[in-house]
Every structure is written in C-alpha cells, then in structure tokens.
CSV table of C-alpha atoms in Angstrom, one decimal:
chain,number,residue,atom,x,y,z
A,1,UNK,CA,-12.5,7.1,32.7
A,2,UNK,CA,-9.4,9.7,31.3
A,3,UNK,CA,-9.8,12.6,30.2
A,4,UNK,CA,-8.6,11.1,26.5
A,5,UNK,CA,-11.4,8.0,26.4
A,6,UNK,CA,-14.0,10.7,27.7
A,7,UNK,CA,-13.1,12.9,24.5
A,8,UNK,CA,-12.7,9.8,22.3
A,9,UNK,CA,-16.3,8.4,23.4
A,10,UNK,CA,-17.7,12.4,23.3
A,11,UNK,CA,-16.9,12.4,19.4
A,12,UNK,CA,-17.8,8.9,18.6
A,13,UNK,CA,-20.9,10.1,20.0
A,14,UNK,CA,-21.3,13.0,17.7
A,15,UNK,CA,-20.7,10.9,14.6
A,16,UNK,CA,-22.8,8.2,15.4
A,17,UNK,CA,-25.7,10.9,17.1
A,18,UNK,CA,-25.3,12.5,13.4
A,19,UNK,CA,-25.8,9.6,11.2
A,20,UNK,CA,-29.2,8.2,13.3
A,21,UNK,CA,-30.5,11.8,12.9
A,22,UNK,CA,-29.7,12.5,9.0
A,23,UNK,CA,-29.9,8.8,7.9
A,24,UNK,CA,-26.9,9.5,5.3
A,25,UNK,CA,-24.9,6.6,4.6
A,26,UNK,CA,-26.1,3.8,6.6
A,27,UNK,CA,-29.6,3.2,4.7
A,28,UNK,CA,-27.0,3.6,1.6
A,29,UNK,CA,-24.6,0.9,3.0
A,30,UNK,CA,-27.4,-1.9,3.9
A,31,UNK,CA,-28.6,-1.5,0.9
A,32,UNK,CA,-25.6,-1.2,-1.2
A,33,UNK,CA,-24.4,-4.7,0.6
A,34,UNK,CA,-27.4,-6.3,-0.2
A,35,UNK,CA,-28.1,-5.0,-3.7
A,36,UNK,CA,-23.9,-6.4,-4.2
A,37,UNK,CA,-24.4,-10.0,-3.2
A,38,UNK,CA,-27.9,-10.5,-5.5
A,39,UNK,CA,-25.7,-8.9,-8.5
A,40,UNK,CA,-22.8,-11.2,-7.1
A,41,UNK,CA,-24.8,-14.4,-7.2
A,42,UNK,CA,-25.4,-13.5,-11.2
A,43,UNK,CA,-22.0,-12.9,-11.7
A,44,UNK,CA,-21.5,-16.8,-10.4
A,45,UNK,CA,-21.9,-19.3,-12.9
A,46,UNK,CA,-24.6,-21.7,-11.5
A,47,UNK,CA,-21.6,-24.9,-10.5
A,48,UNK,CA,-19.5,-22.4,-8.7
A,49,UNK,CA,-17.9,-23.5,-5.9
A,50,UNK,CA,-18.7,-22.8,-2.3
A,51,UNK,CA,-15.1,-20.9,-1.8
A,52,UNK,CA,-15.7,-18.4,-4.7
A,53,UNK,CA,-19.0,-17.0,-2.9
A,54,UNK,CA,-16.9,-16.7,0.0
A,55,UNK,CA,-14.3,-14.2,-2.1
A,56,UNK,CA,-17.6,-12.4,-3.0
A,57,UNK,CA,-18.5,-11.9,0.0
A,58,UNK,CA,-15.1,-10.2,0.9
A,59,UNK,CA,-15.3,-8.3,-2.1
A,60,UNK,CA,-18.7,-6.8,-1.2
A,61,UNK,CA,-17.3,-6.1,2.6
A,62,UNK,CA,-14.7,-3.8,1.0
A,63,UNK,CA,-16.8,-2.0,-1.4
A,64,UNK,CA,-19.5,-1.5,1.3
A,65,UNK,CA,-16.9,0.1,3.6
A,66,UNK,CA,-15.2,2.1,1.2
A,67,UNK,CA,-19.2,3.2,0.2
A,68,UNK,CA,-19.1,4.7,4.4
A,69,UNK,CA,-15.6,5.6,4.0
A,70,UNK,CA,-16.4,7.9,1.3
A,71,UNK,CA,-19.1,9.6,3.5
A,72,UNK,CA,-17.1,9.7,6.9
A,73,UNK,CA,-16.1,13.4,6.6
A,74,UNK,CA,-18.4,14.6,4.7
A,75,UNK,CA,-20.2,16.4,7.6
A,76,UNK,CA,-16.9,17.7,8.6
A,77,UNK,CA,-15.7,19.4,5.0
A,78,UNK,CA,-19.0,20.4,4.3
A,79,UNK,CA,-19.5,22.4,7.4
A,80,UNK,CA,-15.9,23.0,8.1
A,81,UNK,CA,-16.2,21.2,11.2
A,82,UNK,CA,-12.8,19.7,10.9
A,83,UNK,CA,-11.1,23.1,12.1
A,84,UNK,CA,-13.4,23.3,15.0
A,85,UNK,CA,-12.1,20.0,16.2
A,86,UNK,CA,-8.8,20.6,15.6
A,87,UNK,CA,-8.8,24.0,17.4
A,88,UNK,CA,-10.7,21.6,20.4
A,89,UNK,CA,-8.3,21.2,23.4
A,90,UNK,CA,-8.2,17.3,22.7
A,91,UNK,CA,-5.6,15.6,21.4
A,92,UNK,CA,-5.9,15.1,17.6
A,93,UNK,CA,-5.7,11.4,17.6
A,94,UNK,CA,-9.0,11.2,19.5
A,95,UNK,CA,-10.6,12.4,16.2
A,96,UNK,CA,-9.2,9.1,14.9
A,97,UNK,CA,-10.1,7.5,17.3
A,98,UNK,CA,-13.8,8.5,17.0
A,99,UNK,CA,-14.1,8.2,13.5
A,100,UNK,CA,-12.4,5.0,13.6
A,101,UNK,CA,-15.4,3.6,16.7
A,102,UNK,CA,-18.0,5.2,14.5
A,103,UNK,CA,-17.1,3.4,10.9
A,104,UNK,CA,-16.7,-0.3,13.2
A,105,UNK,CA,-20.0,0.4,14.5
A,106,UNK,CA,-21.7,1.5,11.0
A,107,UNK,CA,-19.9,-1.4,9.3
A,108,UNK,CA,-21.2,-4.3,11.8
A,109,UNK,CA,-24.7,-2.7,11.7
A,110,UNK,CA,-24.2,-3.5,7.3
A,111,UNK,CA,-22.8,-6.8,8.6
A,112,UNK,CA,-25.6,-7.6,11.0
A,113,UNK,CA,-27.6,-7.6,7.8
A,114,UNK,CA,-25.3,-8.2,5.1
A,115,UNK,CA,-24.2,-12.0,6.8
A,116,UNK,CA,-27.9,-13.0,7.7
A,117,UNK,CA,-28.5,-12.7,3.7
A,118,UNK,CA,-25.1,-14.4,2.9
A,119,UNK,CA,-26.7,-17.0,4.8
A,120,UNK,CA,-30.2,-17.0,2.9
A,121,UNK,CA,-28.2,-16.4,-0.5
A,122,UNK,CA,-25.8,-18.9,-0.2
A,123,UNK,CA,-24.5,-21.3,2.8
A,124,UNK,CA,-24.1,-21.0,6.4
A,125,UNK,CA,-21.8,-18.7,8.0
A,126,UNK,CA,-19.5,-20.2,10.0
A,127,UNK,CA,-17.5,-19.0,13.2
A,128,UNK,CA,-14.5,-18.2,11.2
A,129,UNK,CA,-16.3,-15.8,8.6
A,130,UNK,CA,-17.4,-13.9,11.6
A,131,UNK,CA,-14.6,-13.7,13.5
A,132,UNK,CA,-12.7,-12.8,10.6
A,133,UNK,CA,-15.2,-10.2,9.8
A,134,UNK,CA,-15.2,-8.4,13.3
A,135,UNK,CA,-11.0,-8.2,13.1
A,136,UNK,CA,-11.0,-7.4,9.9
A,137,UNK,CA,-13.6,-4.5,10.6
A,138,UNK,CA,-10.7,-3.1,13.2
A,139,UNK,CA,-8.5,-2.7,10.2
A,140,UNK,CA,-10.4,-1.6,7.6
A,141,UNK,CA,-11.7,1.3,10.2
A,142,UNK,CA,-8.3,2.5,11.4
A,143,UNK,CA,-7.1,2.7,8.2
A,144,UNK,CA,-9.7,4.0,6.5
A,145,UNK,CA,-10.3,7.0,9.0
A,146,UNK,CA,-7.1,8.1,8.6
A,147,UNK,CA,-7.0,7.8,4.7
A,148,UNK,CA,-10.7,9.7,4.3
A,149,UNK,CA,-9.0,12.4,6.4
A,150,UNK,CA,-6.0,12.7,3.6
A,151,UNK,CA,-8.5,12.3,0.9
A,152,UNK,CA,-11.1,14.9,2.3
A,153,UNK,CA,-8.1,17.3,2.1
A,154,UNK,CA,-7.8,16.5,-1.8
A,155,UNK,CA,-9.2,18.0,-5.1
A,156,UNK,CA,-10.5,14.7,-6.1
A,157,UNK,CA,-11.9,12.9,-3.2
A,158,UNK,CA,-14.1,10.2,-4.0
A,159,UNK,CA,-12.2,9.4,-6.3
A,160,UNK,CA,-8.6,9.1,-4.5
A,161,UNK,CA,-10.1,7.2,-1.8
A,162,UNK,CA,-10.6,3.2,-3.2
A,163,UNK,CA,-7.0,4.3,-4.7
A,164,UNK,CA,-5.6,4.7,-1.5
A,165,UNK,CA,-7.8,2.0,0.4
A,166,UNK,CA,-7.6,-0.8,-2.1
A,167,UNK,CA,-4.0,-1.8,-2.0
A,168,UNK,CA,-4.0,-1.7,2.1
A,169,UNK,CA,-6.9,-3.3,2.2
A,170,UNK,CA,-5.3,-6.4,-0.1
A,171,UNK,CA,-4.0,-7.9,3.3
A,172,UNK,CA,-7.4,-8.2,5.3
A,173,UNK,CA,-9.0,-9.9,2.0
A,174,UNK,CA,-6.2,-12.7,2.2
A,175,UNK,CA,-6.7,-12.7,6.1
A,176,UNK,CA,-10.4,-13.1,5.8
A,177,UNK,CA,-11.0,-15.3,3.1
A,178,UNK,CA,-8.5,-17.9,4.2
A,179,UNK,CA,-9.7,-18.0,7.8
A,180,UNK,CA,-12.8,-19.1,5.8
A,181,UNK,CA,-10.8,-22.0,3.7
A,182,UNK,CA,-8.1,-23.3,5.2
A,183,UNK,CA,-8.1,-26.0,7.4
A,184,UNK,CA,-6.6,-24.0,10.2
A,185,UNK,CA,-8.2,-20.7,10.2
A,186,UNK,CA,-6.4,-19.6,13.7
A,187,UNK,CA,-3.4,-18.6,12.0
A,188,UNK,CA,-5.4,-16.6,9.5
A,189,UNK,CA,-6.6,-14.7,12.3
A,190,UNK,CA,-3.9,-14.2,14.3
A,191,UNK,CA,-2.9,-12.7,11.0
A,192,UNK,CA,-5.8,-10.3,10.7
A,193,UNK,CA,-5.2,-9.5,14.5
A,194,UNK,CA,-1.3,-8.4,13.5
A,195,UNK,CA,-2.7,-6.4,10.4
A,196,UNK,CA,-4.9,-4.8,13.0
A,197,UNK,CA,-2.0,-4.1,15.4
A,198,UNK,CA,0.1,-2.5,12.8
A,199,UNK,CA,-2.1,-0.3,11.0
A,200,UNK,CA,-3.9,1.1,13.9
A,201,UNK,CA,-1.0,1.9,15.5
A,202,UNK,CA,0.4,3.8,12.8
A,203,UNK,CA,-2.7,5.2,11.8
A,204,UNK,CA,-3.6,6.7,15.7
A,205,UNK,CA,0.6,7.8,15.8
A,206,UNK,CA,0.0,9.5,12.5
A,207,UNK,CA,-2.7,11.4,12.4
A,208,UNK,CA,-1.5,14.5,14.0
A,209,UNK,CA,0.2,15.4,10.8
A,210,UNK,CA,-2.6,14.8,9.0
A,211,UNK,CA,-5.2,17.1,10.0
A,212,UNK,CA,-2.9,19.9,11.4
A,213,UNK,CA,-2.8,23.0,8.8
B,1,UNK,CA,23.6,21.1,-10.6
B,2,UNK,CA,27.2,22.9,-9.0
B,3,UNK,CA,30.4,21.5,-10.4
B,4,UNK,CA,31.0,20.0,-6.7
B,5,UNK,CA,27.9,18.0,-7.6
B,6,UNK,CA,28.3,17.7,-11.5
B,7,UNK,CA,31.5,16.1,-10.4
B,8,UNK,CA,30.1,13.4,-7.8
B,9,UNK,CA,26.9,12.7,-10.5
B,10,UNK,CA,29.8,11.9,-13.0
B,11,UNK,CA,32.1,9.9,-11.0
B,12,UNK,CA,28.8,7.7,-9.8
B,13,UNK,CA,27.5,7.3,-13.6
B,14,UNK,CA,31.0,6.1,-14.6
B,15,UNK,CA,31.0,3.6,-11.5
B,16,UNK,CA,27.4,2.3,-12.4
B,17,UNK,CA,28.7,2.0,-15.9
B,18,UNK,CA,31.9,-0.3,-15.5
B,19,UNK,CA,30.2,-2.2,-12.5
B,20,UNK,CA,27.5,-3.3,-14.6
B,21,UNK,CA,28.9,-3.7,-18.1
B,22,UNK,CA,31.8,-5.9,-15.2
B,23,UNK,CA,29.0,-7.2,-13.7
B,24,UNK,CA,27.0,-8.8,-16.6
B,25,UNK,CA,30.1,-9.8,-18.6
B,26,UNK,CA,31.0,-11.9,-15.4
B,27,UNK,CA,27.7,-12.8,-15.0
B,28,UNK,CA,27.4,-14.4,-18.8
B,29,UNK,CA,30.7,-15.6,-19.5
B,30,UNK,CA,32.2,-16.9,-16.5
B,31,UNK,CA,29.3,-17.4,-13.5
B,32,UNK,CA,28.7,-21.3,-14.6
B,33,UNK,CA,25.2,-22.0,-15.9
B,34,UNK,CA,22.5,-23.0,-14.0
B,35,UNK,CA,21.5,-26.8,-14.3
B,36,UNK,CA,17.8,-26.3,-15.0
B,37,UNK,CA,17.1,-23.5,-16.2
B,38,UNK,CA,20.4,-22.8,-19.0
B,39,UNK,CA,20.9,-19.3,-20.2
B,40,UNK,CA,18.0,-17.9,-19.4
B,41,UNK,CA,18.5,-17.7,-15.7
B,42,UNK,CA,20.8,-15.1,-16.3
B,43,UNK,CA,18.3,-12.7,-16.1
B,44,UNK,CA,18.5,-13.2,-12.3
B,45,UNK,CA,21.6,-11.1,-12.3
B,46,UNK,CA,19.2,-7.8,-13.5
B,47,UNK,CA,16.2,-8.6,-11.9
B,48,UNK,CA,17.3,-9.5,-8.2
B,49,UNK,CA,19.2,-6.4,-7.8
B,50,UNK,CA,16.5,-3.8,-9.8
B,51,UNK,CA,14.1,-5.5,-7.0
B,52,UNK,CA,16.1,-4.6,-4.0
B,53,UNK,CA,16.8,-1.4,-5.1
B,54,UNK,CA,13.3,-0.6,-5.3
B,55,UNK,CA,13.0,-1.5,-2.0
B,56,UNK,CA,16.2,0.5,-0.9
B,57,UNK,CA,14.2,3.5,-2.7
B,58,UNK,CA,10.9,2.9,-0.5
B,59,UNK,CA,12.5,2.5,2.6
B,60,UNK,CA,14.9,5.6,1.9
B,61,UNK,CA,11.7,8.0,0.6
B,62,UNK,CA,10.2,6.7,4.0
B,63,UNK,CA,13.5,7.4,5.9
B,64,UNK,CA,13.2,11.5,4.5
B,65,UNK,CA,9.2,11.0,5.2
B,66,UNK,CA,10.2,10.6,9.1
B,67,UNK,CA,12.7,13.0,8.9
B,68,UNK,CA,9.9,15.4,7.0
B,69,UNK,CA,7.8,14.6,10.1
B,70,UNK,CA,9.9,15.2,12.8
B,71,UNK,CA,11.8,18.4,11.3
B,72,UNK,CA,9.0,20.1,9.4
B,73,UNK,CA,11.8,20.8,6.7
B,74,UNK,CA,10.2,20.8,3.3
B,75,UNK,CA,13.5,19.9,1.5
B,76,UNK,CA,12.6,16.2,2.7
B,77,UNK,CA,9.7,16.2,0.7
B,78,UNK,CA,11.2,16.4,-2.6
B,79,UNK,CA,13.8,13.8,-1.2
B,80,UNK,CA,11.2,11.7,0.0
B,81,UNK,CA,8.9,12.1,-3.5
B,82,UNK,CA,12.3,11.7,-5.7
B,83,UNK,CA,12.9,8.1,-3.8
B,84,UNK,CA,9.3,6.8,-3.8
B,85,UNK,CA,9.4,8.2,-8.1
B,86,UNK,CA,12.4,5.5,-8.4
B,87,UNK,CA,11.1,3.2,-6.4
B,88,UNK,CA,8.2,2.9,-8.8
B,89,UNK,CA,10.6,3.0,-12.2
B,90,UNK,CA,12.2,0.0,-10.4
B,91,UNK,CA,9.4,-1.5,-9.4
B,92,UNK,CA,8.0,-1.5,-13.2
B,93,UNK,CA,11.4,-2.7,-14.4
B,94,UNK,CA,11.1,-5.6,-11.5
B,95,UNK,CA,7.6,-6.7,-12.7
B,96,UNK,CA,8.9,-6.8,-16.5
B,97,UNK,CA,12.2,-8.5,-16.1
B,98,UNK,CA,9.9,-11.2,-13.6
B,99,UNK,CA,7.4,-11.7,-16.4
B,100,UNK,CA,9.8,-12.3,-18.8
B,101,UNK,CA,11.6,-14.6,-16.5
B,102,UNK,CA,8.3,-16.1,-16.2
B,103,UNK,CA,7.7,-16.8,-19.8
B,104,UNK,CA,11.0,-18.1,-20.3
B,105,UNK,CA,11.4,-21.0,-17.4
B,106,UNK,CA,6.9,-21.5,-17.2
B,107,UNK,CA,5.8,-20.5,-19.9
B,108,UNK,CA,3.7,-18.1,-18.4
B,109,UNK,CA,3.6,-14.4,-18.7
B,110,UNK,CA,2.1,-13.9,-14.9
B,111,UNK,CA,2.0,-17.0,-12.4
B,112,UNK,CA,0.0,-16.5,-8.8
B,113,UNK,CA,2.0,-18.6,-7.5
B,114,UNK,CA,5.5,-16.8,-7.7
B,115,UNK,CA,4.6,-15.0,-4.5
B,116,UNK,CA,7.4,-12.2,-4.5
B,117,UNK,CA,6.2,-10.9,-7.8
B,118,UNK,CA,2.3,-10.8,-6.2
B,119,UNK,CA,4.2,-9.1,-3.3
B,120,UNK,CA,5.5,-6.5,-5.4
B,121,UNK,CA,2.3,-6.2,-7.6
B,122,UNK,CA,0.5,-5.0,-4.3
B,123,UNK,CA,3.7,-2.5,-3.0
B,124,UNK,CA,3.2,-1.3,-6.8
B,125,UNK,CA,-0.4,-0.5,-6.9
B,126,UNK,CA,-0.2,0.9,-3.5
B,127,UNK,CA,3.1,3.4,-4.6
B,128,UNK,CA,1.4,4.2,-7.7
B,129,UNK,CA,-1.6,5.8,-5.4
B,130,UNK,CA,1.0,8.1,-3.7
B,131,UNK,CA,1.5,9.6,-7.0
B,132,UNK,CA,-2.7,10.1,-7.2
B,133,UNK,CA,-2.2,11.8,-3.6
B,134,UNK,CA,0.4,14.1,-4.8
B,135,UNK,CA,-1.5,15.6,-7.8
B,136,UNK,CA,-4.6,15.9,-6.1
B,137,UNK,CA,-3.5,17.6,-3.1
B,138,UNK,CA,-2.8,21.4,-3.5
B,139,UNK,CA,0.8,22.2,-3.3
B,140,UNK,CA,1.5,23.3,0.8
B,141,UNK,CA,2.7,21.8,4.2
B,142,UNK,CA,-0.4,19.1,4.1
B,143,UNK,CA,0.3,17.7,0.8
B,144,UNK,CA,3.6,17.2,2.1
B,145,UNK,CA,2.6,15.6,5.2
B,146,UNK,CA,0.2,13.8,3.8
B,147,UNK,CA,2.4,12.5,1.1
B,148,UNK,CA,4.8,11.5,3.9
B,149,UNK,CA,2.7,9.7,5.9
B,150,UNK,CA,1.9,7.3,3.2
B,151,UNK,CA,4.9,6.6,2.4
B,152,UNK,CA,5.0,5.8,6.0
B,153,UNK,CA,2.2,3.0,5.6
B,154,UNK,CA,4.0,1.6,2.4
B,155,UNK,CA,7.4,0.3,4.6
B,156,UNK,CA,4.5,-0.9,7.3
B,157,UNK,CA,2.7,-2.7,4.1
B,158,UNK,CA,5.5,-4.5,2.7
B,159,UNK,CA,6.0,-6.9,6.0
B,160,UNK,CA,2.4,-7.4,6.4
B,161,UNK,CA,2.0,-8.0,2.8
B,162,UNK,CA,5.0,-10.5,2.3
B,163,UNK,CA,3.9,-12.5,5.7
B,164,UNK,CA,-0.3,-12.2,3.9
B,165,UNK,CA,1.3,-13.6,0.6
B,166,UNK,CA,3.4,-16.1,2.5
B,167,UNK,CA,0.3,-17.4,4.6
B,168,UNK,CA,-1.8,-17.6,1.6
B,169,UNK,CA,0.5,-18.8,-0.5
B,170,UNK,CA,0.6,-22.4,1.9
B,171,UNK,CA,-3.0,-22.6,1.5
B,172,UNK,CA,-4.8,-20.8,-1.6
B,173,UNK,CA,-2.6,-21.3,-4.4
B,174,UNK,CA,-0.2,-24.5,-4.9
B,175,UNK,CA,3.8,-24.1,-4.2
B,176,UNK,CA,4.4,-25.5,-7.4
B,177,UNK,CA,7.5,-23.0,-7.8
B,178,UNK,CA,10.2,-22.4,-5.2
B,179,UNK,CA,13.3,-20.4,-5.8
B,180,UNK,CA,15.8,-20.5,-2.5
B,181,UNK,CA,18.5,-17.7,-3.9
B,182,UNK,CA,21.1,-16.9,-2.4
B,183,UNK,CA,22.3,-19.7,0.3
B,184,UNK,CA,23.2,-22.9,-2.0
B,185,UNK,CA,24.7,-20.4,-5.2
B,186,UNK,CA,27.7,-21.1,-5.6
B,187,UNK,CA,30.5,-18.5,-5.4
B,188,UNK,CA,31.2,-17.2,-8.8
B,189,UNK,CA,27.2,-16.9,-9.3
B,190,UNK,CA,27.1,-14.9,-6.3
B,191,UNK,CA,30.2,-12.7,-6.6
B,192,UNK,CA,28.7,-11.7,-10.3
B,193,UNK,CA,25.0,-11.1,-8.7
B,194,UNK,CA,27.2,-8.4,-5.7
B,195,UNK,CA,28.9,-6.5,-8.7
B,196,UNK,CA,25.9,-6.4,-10.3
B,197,UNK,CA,23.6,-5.4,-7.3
B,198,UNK,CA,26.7,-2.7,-6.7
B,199,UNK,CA,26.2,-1.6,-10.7
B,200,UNK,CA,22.1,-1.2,-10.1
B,201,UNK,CA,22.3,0.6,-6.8
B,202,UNK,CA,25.0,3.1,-8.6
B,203,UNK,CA,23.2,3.4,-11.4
B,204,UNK,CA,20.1,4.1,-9.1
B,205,UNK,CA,21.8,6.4,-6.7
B,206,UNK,CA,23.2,8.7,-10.2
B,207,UNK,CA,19.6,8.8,-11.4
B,208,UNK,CA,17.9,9.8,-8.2
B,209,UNK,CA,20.9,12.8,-7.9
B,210,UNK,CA,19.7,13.8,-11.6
B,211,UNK,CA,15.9,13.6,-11.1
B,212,UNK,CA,16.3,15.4,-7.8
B,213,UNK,CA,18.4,18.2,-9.1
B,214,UNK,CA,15.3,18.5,-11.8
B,215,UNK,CA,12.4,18.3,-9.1
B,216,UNK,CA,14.4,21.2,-7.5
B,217,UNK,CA,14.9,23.4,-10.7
B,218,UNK,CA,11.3,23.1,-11.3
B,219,UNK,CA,10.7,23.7,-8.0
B,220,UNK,CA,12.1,27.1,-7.9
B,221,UNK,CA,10.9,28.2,-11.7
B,222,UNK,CA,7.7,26.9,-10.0
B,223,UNK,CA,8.3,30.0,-7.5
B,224,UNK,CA,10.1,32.4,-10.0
B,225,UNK,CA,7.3,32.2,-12.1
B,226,UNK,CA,5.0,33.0,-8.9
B,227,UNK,CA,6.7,35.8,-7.8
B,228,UNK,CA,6.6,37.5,-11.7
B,229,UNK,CA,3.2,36.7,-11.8
C-alpha cells in the first residue's frame, strides 16, 4: 500500500474506531431513518402511488445523512483535533478522504436497516434502488465531508450545513429516484456515477484550502 | 471611484443605456411578431440575455475564486463576492421575467416542466447559500477560501444540474413545452435579441464596477474604523 492510502485508511480508522466507542450519531441515524419513513407513511394519503414512496424514501436518505453530516467534525472542533491533523505530515486531502470512507460506511450501516424496513413498510426493493443508493452514497459523502469542514469553520453550523448540502444534493435525488422509475434505469446511474466523478474530484482537489489557517 | 474610473463607469452606463433603449425599440417595433405567441414573446428579448448574464456573473466570480486560490490575493475575493452578488440579482430578475413569461403563453405562474427555469431555481438556491457562508464565517483568509471554493462547486453544479434536469425531464415530468431559440429565428429577431444581450451585459458590467467600488469603500472604513478603535 502508499504511503497516502496507508494514511487515508489510518484516519478512516480513527473516525470509525470513535464512533463504535462513543455511540454518537449512528444509534441517532438508524433511528432517525426509521422514525422518518413511519411519519412518511402518514404523510401519504392511503391511494398513493407506489412512485411517491419511492421520493420518500430519497427524502429520508438525505435528511439521514445530513443528520451524520452534522456530527462528522464534531469530535474534531470540540477537541481541536482539526489542527493536530493538519499539522500531521499527511497530505490534507487524506483527511477527506477519511471522512469521506467513514460517512459511506456510517450511511450504508442506516441503509442496511433503513431499506430492510422500506421493504416491510412499503414494497420490495429492487436492484435499481440499491444500486442507486450505494452511488449515490459516494456523492453525498464526498461532498458532504468537504462542506461540514466549511461549516464546522462557521458561527452557525448546524444550521449552514442543509443550506449548503441541499441544493448539491438536488442532483443525486433526480439520479436516484429515476433509476427507481424509469424504464431504463442504466442511464440514471451512469448519471449518478458522473455526479460522483465530478464532485469527488473537486471536493478531494479542494480541500486543501479548506482546512489550511 | 478615480476620475480614470468615473470616466470608464460613465462611458459603460451611457452604452448600456442606448443599446438597450436600441435594443428594445428594435425589438418591439421592427423584430416581426412571433406566430404563436403575439406580443408577449417579446419578453424573450429581456429575459434570454438577464439569464446569460447571470451565468457570465457565476462563471466570472468563479474565474476570480481560481485566481483567489492560486494567488492567495485577497483583492479576488471581493471580485469574486461582487460577481456571485450579481449573479443572484440576475438570477432573481431571470426567475421573474420566466414566471411572467409563464403566465402569459401557460397560464401558469411556475411550470415543472420548463426545465431551464428548474435549472436556474436549483443554481439560485445553491448561490443564495454562498451568501449564508459569507455572513457566518468570520472575516479572514478561510472565509475567503471557503467562499471561493463554493463558488467553485456552483460552475461544477450547473452542468451536472442541466444534464439531471435534462434526464429527468424525458422521464418524470411530460415535454409538453419546448422552446428551440436561437437556430430557426429569423434574422431581424436575432439581431434585436444581440443588441439587447450587448445592452444587459453593459448594463451588468457598469453595475458590478459600482457595487465593487462600494464593497471596497466599505472595505477600507471597515479597517479605518479598526484601526481608531
């Protein structure tokens, strides 16, 4: 392995090492996803169609990652770990890196048990919905890492973060739920897979700026 | 502003006047009327170019964010905040005159289906959160950064948005509505919509010079005030 995957899986490590021991956000997310789709299935009238539980489901996918989002640097503003790893000899955009592993593997542990109930709630999942759920993860991680970072550096976190997220976020949504309707879904997820691409790029070529004083 | 500059903001504000009082005279009395849709179609002549100057605005605030990046010279940030500001007065002005166009030839204030309005309602929202970014982030190097590197994400967002409404738009909501500008116009209509676009993007250009000159006044009282402090 480099030197720069070594340091990359090192601090994806730490976060995930962090979160089993203090039990922070994940208990937070499961549940948060779960408690969503029950208030979601009230929110449906009782002859709604299949394809609006689908956009639900989307909808509670984004809220439950911006709900881990929110948390991913706590540890490090609270404890003023962030300068530590910035002082690290590593390059900066392993940080993203790591944060962006850790949030993937938080968000399919909610998914593990948030499609299961979407299941038992409402109809079967299909191939699509979880294919389109593990690219859309991708995204919604590398962005999201490197927005938390700009947000953890505001005034008003919390509440900058769905600000910044939502909008970027608009793109996966469309991705997702039509791999789930259309008749083709392959070029819906060859679209999510672009989205991916882009955004991760951008966000690992960025990130430097971001977290340097 | 120096008189160098008080000269150049005046010459520009004069050409932005005559092109577009030029420019929408041509545009209603001459440019022939458009079969369907009559007079009201003429709003096509504000509402094209206010659209592309927004863009113009995001991809030049994007242009100074690189530049920010790669210099570490703050006077890009205030270039680059000036041209996103703009950009999002345009973009207002481009979601009005597209309603109203709306109303007029669908009766409908807001249609789904008109997929470069949803495109812009998503680079709006997603502009107006750089403004939340700027006024939460202390004043210093990493609000500037950090403010550039979103504007960054916006010129990445508005390709992947336009191909995601473009995708969706085959397959979620029905293509009821198609406009093709631009190829099958015929040459009056289109000589009319240049002196026009020339009009907006002077007019755009003279207020981006003013609102810059402010941001840098306040910018220095800002310091002034600072220092006396």
């Amino acid at each position: 392995m480099s030197a720069y995957a070594t340091d990359v899986a090192t601090l994806a490590r730490k976060d995930v090492l962090l979160e089993l021991r203090s039990r922070d956000t994940l208990p937070a997310m499961l549940l948060f996803v779960v408690s969503a789709l029950v208030v979601f299935h009230f929110a449906l009238p009782a002859d709604a169609s299949d394809r609006a539980e689908i956009g639900l489901f989307w909808i509670a996918l984004v809220f439950t990652a911006l709900l881990g989002l929110t948390r991913a640097f706590a540890a490090e503003r609270e404890q003023g770990l962030l300068d530590g790893l910035v002082l690290a000899p590593v390059d900066r955009s392993a940080i993203w890196a790591a944060k962006a592993i850790s949030v993937v593997v938080f968000l399919a542990l909610a998914e593990a048990v948030a499609l299961p109930a979407y299941a038992l709630f409402f109809q079967p999942v299909g191939w699509e919905l979880v294919a389109a759920v593990v690219l859309a993860d991708v995204g919604i991680a590398s962005i999201g890492a490197l927005l938390a970072a700009m947000a953890a550096a505001s005034r008003s976190r919390e509440l900058l973060l769905p600000l910044l997220f939502l909008p970027l976020a608009i793109p996966a949504v469309i991705g997702g739920v039509g791999a789930s309707v259309a008749e083709n879904p392959a070029s819906f997820l060859g679209f999510l897979a672009l989205y991916d691409a882009v955004f991760a790029i951008l966000a690992w070529a960025s990130f430097e700026y971001v977290v340097t004083e | 502003m120096s008189s160098p500059n008080r000269v150049a903001a005046a010459a520009l504000a004069t050409a932005a006047a005559g092109l577009l009082v030029g420019g929408i005279a041509l545009a209603i009395f001459w440019a022939p009327e458009d079969a369907d849709q009559g007079f009201s179609q003429k709003i096509f002549y504000i509402h094209v170019p206010v659209a592309l100057t927004a863009y113009a605005f995001f991809g030049f605030g994007a242009w100074k964010a690189l530049r920010l990046l790669s210099t570490r010279d703050s006077r890009y940030d205030l270039e680059s905040y000036t041209a996103v500001h703009m950009g999002v007065i345009f973009g207002l002005l481009t979601l009005v005159t597209g309603s109203i166009w709306a109303k007029t030839s669908w009766g409908q204030w807001w249609s789904w289906g008109e997929r470069q309005l949803v495109l812009f309602l998503v680079v709006f929202l997603f502009y107006s959160a750089y403004f939340m970014l700027r006024y939460s982030t202390d004043p210093g190097p990493r609000r500037e950064r950090n403010s550039a590197v979103f504007a960054l994400f916006g010129v990445a967002l508005i390709p992947v948005s336009f191909l995601a409404v473009r995708i969706a738009g085959t397959i979620l909501h029905p293509t009821v509505f198609t406009h093709d500008d631009g190829v099958a116009m015929p040459w009056e209509m289109f000589l009319a919509f240049c002196i026009c676009l020339g009009g907006v993007l002077a007019l755009a250009a003279t207020f981006y010079r003013v609102e810059l000159a402010g941001k840098r006044i306040d910018a220095s009282l800002k310091e002034l005030r600072e220092q006396l402090a």
